[in-house]
Tab-separated table of C-alpha atoms and ligand atoms in Angstrom:
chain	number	residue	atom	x	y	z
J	1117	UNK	CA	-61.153	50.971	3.918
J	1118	UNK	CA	-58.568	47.951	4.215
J	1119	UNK	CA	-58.490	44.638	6.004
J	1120	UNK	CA	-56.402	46.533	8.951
J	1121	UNK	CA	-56.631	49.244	11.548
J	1122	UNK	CA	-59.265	51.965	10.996
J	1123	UNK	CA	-55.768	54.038	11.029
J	1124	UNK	CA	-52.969	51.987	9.167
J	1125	UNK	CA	-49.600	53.418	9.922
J	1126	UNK	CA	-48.756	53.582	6.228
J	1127	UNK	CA	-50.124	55.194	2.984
J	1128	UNK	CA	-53.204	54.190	0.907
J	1129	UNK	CA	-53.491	54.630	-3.056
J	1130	UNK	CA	-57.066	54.077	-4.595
J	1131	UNK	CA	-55.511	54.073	-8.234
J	1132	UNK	CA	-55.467	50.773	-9.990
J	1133	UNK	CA	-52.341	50.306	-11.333
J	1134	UNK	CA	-53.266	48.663	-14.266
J	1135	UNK	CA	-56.081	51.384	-15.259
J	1136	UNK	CA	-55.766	51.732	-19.271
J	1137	UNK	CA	-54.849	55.389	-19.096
J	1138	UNK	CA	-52.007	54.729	-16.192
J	1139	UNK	CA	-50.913	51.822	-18.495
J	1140	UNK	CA	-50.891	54.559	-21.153
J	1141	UNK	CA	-48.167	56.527	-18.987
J	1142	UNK	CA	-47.771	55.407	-15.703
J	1143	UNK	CA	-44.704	57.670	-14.963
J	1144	UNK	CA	-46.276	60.488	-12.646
J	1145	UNK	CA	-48.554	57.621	-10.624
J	1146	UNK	CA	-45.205	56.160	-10.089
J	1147	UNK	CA	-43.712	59.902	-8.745
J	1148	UNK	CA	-46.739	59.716	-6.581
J	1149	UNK	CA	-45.942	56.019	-5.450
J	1150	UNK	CA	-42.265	56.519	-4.352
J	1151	UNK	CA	-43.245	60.065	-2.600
J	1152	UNK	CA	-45.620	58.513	-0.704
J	1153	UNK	CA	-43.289	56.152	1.350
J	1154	UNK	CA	-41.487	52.910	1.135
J	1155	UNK	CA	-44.637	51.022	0.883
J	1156	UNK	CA	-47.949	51.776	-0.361
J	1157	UNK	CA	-51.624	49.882	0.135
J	1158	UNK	CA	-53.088	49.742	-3.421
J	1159	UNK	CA	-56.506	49.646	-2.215
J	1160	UNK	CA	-58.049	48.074	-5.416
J	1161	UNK	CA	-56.539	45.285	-5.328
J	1162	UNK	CA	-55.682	44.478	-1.880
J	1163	UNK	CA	-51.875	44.446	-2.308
J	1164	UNK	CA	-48.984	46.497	-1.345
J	1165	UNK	CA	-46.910	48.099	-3.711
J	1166	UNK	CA	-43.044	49.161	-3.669
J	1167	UNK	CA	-41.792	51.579	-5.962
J	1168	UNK	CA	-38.696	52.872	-4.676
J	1169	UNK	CA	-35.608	51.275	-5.465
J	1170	UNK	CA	-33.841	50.960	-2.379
J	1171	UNK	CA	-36.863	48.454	-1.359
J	1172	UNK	CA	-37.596	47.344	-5.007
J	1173	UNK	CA	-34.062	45.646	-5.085
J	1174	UNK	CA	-34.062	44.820	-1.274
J	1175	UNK	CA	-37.363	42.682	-1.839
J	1176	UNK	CA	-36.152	41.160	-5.229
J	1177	UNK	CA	-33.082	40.207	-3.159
J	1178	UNK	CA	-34.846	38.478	-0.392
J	1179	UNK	CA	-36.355	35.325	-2.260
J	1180	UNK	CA	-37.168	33.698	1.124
J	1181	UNK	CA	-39.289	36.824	2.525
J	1182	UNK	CA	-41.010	37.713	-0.512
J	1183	UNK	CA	-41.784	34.284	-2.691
J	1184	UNK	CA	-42.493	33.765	-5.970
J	1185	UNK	CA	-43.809	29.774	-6.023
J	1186	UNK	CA	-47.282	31.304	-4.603
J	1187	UNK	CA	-47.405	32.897	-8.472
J	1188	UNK	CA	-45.831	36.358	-9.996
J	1189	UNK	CA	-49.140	37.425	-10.761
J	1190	UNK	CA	-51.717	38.981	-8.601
J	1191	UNK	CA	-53.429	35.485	-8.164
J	1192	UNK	CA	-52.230	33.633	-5.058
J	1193	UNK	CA	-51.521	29.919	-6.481
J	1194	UNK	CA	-52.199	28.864	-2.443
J	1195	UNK	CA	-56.113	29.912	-3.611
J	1196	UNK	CA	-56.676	29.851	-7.647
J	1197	UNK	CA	-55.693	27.710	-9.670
J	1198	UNK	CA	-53.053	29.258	-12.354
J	1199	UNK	CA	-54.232	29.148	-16.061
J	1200	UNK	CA	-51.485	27.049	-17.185
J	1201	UNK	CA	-48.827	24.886	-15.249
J	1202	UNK	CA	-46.522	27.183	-13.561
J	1203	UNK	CA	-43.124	27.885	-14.682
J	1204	UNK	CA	-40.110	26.251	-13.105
J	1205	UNK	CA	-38.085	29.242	-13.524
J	1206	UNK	CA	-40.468	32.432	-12.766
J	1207	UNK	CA	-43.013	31.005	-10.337
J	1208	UNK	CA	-40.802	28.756	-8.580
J	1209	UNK	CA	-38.533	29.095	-5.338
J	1210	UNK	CA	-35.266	27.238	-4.058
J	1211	UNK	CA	-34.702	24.256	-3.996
J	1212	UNK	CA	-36.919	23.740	-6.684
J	1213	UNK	CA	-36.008	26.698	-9.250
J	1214	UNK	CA	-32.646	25.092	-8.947
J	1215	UNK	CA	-31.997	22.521	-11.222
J	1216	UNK	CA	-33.972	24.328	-14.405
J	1217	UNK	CA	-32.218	27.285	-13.579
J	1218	UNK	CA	-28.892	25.908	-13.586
J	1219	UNK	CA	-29.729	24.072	-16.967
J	1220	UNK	CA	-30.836	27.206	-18.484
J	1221	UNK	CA	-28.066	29.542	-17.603
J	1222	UNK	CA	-25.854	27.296	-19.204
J	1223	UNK	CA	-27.656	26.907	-22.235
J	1224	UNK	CA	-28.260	30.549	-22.840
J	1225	UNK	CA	-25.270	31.707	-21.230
J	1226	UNK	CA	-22.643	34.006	-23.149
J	1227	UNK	CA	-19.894	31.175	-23.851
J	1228	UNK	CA	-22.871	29.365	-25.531
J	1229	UNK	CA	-23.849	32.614	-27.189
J	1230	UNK	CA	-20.637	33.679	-29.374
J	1231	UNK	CA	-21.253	30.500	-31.698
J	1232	UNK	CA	-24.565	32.467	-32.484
J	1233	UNK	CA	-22.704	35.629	-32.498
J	1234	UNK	CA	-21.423	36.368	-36.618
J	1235	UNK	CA	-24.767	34.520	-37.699
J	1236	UNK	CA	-26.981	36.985	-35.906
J	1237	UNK	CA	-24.780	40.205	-36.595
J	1238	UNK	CA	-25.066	39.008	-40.435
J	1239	UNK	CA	-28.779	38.514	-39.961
J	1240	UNK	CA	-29.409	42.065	-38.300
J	1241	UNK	CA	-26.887	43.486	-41.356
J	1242	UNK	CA	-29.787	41.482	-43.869
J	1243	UNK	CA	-32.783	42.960	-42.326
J	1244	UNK	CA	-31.248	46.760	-42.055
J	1245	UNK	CA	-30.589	46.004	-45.592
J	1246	UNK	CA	-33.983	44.736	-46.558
J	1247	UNK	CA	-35.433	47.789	-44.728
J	1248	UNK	CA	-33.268	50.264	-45.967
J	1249	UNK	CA	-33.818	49.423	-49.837
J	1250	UNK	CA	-37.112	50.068	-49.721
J	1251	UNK	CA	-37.191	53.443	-48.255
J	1252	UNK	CA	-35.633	55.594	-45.520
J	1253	UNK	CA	-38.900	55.867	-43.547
J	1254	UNK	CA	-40.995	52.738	-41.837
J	1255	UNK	CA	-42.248	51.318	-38.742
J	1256	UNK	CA	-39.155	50.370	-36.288
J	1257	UNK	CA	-42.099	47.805	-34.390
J	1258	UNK	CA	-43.392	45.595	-37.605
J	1259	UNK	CA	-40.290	46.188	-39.675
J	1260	UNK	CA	-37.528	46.035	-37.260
J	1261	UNK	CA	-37.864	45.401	-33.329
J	1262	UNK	CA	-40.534	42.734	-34.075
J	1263	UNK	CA	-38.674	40.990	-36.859
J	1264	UNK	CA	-35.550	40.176	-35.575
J	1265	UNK	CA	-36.076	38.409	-32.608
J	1266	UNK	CA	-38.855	36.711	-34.654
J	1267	UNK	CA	-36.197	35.235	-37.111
J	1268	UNK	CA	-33.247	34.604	-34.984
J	1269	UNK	CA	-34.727	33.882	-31.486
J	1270	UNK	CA	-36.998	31.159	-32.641
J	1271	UNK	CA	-34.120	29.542	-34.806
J	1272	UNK	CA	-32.111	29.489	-32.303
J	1273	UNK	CA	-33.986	27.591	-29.994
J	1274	UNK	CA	-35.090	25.168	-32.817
J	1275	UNK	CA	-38.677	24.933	-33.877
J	1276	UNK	CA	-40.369	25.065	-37.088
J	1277	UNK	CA	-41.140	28.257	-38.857
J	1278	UNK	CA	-44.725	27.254	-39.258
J	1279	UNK	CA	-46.886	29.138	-36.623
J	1280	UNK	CA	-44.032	31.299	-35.210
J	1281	UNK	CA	-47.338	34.308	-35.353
J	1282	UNK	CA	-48.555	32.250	-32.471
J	1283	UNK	CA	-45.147	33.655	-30.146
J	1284	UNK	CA	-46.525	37.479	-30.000
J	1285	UNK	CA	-50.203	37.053	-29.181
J	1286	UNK	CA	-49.235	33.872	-26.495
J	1287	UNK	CA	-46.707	36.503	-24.885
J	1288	UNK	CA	-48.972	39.055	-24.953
J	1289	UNK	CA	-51.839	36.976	-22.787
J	1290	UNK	CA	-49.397	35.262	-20.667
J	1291	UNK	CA	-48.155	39.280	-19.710
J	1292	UNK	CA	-51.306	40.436	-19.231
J	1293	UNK	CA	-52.257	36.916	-17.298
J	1294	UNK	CA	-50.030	38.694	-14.642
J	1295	UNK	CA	-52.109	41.174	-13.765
J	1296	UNK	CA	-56.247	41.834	-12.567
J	1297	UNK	CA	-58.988	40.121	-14.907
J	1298	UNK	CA	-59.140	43.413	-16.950
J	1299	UNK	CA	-60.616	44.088	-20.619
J	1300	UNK	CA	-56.635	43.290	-21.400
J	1301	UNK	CA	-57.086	39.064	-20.081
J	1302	UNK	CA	-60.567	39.342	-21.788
J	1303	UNK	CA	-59.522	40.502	-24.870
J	1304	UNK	CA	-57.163	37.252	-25.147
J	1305	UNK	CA	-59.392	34.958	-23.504
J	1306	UNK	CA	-61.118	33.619	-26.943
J	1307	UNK	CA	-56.967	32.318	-28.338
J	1308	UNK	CA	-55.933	30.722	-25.330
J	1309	UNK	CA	-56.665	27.312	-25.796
J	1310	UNK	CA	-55.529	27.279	-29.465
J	1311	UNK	CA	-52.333	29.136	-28.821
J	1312	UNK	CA	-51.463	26.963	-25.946
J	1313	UNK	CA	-51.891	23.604	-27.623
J	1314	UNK	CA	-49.334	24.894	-30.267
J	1315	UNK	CA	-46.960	26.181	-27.466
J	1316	UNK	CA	-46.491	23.440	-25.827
J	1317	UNK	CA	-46.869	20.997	-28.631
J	1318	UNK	CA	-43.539	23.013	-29.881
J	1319	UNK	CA	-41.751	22.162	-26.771
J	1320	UNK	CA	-41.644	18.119	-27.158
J	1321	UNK	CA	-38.569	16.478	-28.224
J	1322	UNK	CA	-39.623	15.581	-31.847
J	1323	UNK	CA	-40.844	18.802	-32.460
J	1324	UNK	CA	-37.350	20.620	-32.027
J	1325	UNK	CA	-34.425	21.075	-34.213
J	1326	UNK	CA	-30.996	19.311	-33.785
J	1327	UNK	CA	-28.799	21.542	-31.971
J	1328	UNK	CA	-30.673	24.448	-30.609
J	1329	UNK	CA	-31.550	25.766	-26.944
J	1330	UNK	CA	-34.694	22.976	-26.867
J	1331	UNK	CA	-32.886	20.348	-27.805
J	1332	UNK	CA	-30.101	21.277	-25.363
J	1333	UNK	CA	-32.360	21.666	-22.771
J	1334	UNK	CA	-33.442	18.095	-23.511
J	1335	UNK	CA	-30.109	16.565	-23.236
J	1336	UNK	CA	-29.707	18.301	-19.891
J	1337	UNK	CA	-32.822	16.145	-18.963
J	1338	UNK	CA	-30.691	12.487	-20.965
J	1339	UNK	CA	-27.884	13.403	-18.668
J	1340	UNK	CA	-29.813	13.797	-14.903
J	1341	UNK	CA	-29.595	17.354	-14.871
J	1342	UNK	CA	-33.047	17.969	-15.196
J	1343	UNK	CA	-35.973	15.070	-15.228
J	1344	UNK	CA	-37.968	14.388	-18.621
J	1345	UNK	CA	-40.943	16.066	-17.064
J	1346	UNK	CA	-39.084	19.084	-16.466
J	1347	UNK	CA	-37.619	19.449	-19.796
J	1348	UNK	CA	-40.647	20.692	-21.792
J	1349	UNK	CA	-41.570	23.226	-19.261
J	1350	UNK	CA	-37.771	24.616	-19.194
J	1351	UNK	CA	-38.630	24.864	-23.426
J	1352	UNK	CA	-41.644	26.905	-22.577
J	1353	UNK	CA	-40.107	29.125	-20.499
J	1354	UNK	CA	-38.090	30.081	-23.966
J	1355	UNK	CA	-41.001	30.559	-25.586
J	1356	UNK	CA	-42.580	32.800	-23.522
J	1357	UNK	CA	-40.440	35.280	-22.162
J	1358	UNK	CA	-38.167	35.138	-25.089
J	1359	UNK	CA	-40.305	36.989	-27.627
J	1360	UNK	CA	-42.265	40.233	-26.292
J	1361	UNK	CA	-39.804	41.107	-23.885
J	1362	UNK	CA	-36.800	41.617	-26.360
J	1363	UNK	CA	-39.159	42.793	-29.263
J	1364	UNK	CA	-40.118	45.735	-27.218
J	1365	UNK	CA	-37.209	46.419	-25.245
J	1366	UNK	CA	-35.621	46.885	-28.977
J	1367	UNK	CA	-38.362	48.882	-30.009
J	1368	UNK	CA	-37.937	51.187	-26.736
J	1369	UNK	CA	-34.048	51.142	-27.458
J	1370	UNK	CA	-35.074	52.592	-31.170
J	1371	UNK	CA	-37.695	55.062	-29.831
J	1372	UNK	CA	-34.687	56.496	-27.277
J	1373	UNK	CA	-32.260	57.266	-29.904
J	1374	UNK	CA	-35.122	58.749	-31.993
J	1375	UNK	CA	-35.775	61.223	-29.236
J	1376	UNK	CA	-32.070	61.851	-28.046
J	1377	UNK	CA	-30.240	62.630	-31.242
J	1378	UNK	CA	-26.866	62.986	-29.718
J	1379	UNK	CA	-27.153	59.631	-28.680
J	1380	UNK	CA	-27.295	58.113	-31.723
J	1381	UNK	CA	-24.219	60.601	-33.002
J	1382	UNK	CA	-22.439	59.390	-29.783
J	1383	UNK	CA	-22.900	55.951	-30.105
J	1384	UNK	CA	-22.125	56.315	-33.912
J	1385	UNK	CA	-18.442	57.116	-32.554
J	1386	UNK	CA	-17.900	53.720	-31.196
J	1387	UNK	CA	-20.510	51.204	-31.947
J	1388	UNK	CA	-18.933	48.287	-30.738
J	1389	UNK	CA	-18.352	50.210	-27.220
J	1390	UNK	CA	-21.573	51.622	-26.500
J	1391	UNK	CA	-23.761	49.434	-28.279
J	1392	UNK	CA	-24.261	47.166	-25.154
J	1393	UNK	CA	-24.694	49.363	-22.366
J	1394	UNK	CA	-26.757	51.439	-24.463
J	1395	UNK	CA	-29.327	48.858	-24.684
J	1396	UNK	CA	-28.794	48.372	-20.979
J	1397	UNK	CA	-29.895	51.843	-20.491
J	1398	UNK	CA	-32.390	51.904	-22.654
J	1399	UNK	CA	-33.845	48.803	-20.633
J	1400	UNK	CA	-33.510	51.022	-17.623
J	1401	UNK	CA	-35.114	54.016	-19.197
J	1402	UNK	CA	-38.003	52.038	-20.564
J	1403	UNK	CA	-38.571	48.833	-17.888
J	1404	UNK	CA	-39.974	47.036	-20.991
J	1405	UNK	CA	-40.917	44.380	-18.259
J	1406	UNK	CA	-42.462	46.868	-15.586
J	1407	UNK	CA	-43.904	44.497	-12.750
J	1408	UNK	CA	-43.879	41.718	-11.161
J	1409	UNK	CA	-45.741	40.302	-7.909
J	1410	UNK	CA	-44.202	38.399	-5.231
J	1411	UNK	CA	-45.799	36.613	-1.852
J	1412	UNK	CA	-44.844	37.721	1.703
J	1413	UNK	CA	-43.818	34.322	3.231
J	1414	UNK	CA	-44.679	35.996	6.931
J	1415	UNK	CA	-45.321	39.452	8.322
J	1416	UNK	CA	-42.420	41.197	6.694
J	1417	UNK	CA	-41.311	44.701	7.159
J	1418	UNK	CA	-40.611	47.243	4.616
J	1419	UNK	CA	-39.145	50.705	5.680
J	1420	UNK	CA	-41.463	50.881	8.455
J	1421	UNK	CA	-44.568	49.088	7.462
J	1422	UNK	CA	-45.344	45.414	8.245
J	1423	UNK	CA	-46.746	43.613	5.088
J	1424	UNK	CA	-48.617	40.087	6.717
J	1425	UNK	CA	-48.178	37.131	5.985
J	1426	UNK	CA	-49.306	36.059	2.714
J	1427	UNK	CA	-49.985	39.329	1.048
J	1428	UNK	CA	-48.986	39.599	-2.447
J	1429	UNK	CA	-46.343	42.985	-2.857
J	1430	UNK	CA	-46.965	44.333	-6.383
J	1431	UNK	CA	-42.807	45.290	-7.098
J	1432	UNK	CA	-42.061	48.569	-9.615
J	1433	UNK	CA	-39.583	47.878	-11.568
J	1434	UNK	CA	-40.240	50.743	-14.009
J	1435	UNK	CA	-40.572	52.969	-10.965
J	1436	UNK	CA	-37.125	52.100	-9.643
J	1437	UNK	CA	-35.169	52.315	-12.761
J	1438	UNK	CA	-36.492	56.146	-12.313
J	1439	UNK	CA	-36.115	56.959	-9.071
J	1440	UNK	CA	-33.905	60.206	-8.039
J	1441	UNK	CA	-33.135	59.041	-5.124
J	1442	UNK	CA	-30.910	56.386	-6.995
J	1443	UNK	CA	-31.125	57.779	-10.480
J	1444	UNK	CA	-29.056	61.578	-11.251
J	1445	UNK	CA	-31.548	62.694	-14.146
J	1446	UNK	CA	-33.560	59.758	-14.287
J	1447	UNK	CA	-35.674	60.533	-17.163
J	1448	UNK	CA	-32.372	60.685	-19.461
J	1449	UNK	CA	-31.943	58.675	-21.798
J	1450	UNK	CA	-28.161	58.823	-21.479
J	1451	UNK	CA	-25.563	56.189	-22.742
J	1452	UNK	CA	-22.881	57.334	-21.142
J	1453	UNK	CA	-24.075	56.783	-17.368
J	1454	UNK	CA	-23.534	53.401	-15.671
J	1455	UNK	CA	-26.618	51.684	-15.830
J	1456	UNK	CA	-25.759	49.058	-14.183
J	1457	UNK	CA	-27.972	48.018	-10.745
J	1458	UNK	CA	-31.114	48.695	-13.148
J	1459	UNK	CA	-34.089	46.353	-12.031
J	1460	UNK	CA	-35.351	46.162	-16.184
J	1461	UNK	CA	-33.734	42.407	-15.595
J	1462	UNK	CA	-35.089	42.041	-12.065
J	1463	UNK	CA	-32.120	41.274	-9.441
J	1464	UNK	CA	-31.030	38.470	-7.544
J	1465	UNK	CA	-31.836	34.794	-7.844
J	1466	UNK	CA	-34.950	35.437	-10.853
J	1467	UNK	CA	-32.783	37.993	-12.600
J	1468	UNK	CA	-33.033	37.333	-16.083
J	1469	UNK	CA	-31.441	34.314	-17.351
J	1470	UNK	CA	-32.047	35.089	-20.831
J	1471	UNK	CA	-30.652	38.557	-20.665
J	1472	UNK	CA	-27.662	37.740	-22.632
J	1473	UNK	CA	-29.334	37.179	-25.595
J	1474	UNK	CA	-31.284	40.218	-25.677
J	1475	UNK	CA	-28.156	42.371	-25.313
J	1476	UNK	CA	-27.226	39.987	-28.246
J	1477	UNK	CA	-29.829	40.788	-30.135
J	1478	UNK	CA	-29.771	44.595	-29.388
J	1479	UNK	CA	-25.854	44.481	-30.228
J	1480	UNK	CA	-26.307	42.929	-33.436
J	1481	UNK	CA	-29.068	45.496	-34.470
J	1482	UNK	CA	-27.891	48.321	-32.925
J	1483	UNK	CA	-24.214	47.921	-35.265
J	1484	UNK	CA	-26.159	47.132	-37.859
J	1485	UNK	CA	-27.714	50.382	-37.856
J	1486	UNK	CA	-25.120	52.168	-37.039
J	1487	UNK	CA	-23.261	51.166	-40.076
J	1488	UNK	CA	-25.749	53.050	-42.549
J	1489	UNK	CA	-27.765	55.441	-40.591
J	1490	UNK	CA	-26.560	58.912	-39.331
J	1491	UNK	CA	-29.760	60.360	-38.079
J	1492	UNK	CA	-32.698	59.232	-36.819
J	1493	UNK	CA	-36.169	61.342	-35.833
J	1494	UNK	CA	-39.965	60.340	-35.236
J	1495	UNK	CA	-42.282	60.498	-38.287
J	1496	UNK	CA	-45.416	61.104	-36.033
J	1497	UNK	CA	-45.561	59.996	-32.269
J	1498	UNK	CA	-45.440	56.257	-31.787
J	1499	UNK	CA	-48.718	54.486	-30.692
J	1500	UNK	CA	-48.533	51.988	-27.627
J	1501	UNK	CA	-49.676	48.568	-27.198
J	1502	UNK	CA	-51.441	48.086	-23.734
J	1503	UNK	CA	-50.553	45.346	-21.759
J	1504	UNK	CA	-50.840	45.020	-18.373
J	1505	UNK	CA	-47.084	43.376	-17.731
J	1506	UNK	CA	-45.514	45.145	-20.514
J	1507	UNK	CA	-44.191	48.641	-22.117
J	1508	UNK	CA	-45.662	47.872	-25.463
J	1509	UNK	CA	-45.700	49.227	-28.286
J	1510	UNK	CA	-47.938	48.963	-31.702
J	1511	UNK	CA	-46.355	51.311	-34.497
J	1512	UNK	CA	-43.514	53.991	-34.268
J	1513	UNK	CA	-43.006	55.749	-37.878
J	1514	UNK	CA	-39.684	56.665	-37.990
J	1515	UNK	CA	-37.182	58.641	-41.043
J	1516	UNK	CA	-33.345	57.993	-41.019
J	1517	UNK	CA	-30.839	59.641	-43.146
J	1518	UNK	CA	-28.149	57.473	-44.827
J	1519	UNK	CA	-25.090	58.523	-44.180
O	1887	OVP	C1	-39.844	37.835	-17.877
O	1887	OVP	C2	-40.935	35.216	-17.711
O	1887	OVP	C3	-42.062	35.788	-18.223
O	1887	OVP	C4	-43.080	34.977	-18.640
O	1887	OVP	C5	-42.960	33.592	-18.545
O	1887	OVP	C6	-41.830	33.037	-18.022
O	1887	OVP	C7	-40.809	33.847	-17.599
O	1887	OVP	C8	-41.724	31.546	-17.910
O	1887	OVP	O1	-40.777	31.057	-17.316
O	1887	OVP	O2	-42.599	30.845	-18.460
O	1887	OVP	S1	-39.602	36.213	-17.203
């Protein structure tokens, strides 16, 4: 039954996680996770799964027990070798993840971000515009949540507009990379090549614009900070968790307000307030990022239950961000809690360094909308885009009254 005692002292799961139909709506295997103890054998796959918060955040925050340099994926980097060059953010570990991360929290932090701050506001204003115009009902995915960080994103870290349809589909095999060889990897298996070659032919020095986030991130390398060899890896890491994570952690922010009316007429009182943290919890609600893998670096014990040495620990973040024992309601959608201590953004030394430009993004959108639209309701019932990494979404029909 598993690699240990006929009678292992902790619970055994036979689902597969990343089964199309628990993809589909994973929220009552996750129930079933969490109320079966701190941590869980997921027989499939020969990993151990958290999806409680309380050890959720307690192994996020213990980068030395649980690694991430042996790969965030379920393949153990010690054994396979990755399909691209790992990152030197995400699949790296101190002292290593140091330097890049250093560079890049400076280059995307929020003193760098106000300069972008009026142009992207004026942007989002543009696009609600250009939506608007042309009808009160549409697709929030292909006309808004995918849009916007397709324009400004890209811009801002400076490469040409010329094969920016490459971002989405590279994004969405890199996410599903993550997980099992599934129909999902297969599915993307025939674009890799070609999609990679333009990726990282976008991250050289010539190919990026003046004064954006690349070529920033190559200065860091002119002054020491980082080495030249680093520098287009650190440009990569941009352009590949930059895209699909903010795309549909804006759709999911759309689809919540559809659904909880009062809301939208709350936020409506005070825009500028609640547009932040209402993204934030929206983030929580929705975990548009829902797992990650880490390593044990020895036998390590969670709640009871000693994961070996060199197991990989499949982490919940969805599953935390909606458990009661940490969450009062938590299938609420409701901006006026405190969302903060959500693990949408991971926690601790890997939380997300790019996070303040998606509550930029959401900000700018979010007023945007605000501005013209008093109500907002579901045309039919959004469709999802599988993914095994992911909370994706393909089309969500939705009709607004101006107002
Ligand atoms: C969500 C992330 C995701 C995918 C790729 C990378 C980071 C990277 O650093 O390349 S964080």
């Amino acid at each position: 039954m598993t690699p240990f005692a006929s009678t292992p002292n902790f619970p055994v799961n036979r689902t597969d996680p990343f089964d199309l139909e628990i993809l589909e709506d994973p929220h009552s295997f996750h129930a079933e996770l969490r109320d079966a103890g701190p941590a869980v054998y997921l027989e499939r796959h020969e990993v151990f799964g958290l999806a409680r918060y309380e050890h959720v955040h307690a192994a996020l925050t213990d980068w030395q027990g649980f690694q991430s340099a042996a790969g965030v994926g379920l393949s153990n980097f010690r054994y396979e070798k990755p399909w691209r060059p790992p990152s030197l953010l995400l699949e790296t570990d101190p002292p290593h993840h140091d330097a890049p991360r250093a560079v890049l929290s400076k280059v995307l932090g929020p003193r760098a971000l106000t300069k972008l701050r009026d142009a992207w506001f004026s942007d989002a204003r543009c696009l609600v515009d250009q939506v608007l115009d042309s009808g009160t009902e549409f697709d929030a995915v292909t006309e808004l949540a995918a849009p916007f960080p397709l324009r400004v994103f890209p811009d801002a870290v400076g490469i040409s507009n010329a094969g920016r349809e490459n971002l989405l589909p590279y994004g969405d095999h890199l996410f599903n990379a993550f997980g099992p060889s599934n129909s999902l990897v297969s599915k993307g298996a025939p674009r890799v090549a070609e999609l990679s070659t333009w990726v990282n032919t976008q991250c050289s020095r010539e190919a990026l614009s003046a004064h954006g986030f690349g070529a920033q991130i190559w200065s860091a390398a002119d002054r020491g900070d980082i080495t030249a060899e680093q520098a287009p890896l650190v440009v990569r890491s941009l352009l590949s968790a930059g895209v699909d994570t903010t795309v549909n952690g804006l759709a999911a922010v759309l689809f919540a307000f559809a659904t909880n009316p009062d809301q939208w007429t709350r936020l409506r009182t005070n825009p500028s307030a609640f547009a932040r943290s209402a993204f934030d919890e929206a983030v929580r609600w929705e975990s548009p990022v829902q797992t990650f893998f880490r390593t044990a670096t020895r036998d390590i014990e969670v709640g009871g239950t000693v994961i070996p040495d060199g197991h990989k620990i499949l982490i919940f973040l969805g599953s935390a961000n909606r458990d009661p024992r940490r969450w009062e309601r938590p299938d609420a959608f409701d901006i006026t809690r405190d969302p903060s201590g959500h693990v949408g953004y991971g926690m601790g030394i890997h939380q997300c360094v790019g996070q303040h430009v998606a509550r930029l993004e959401a900000e700018a959108l979010l007023t945007a909308l605000a501005a013209r639209v008093a109500t907002i309701e579901p045309v039919e019932p959004p469709t999802r885009h599988l993914n095994n990494t992911l909370r994706s979404w393909k089309s969500m029909p939705l009709r607004v009254r101006l107002g």
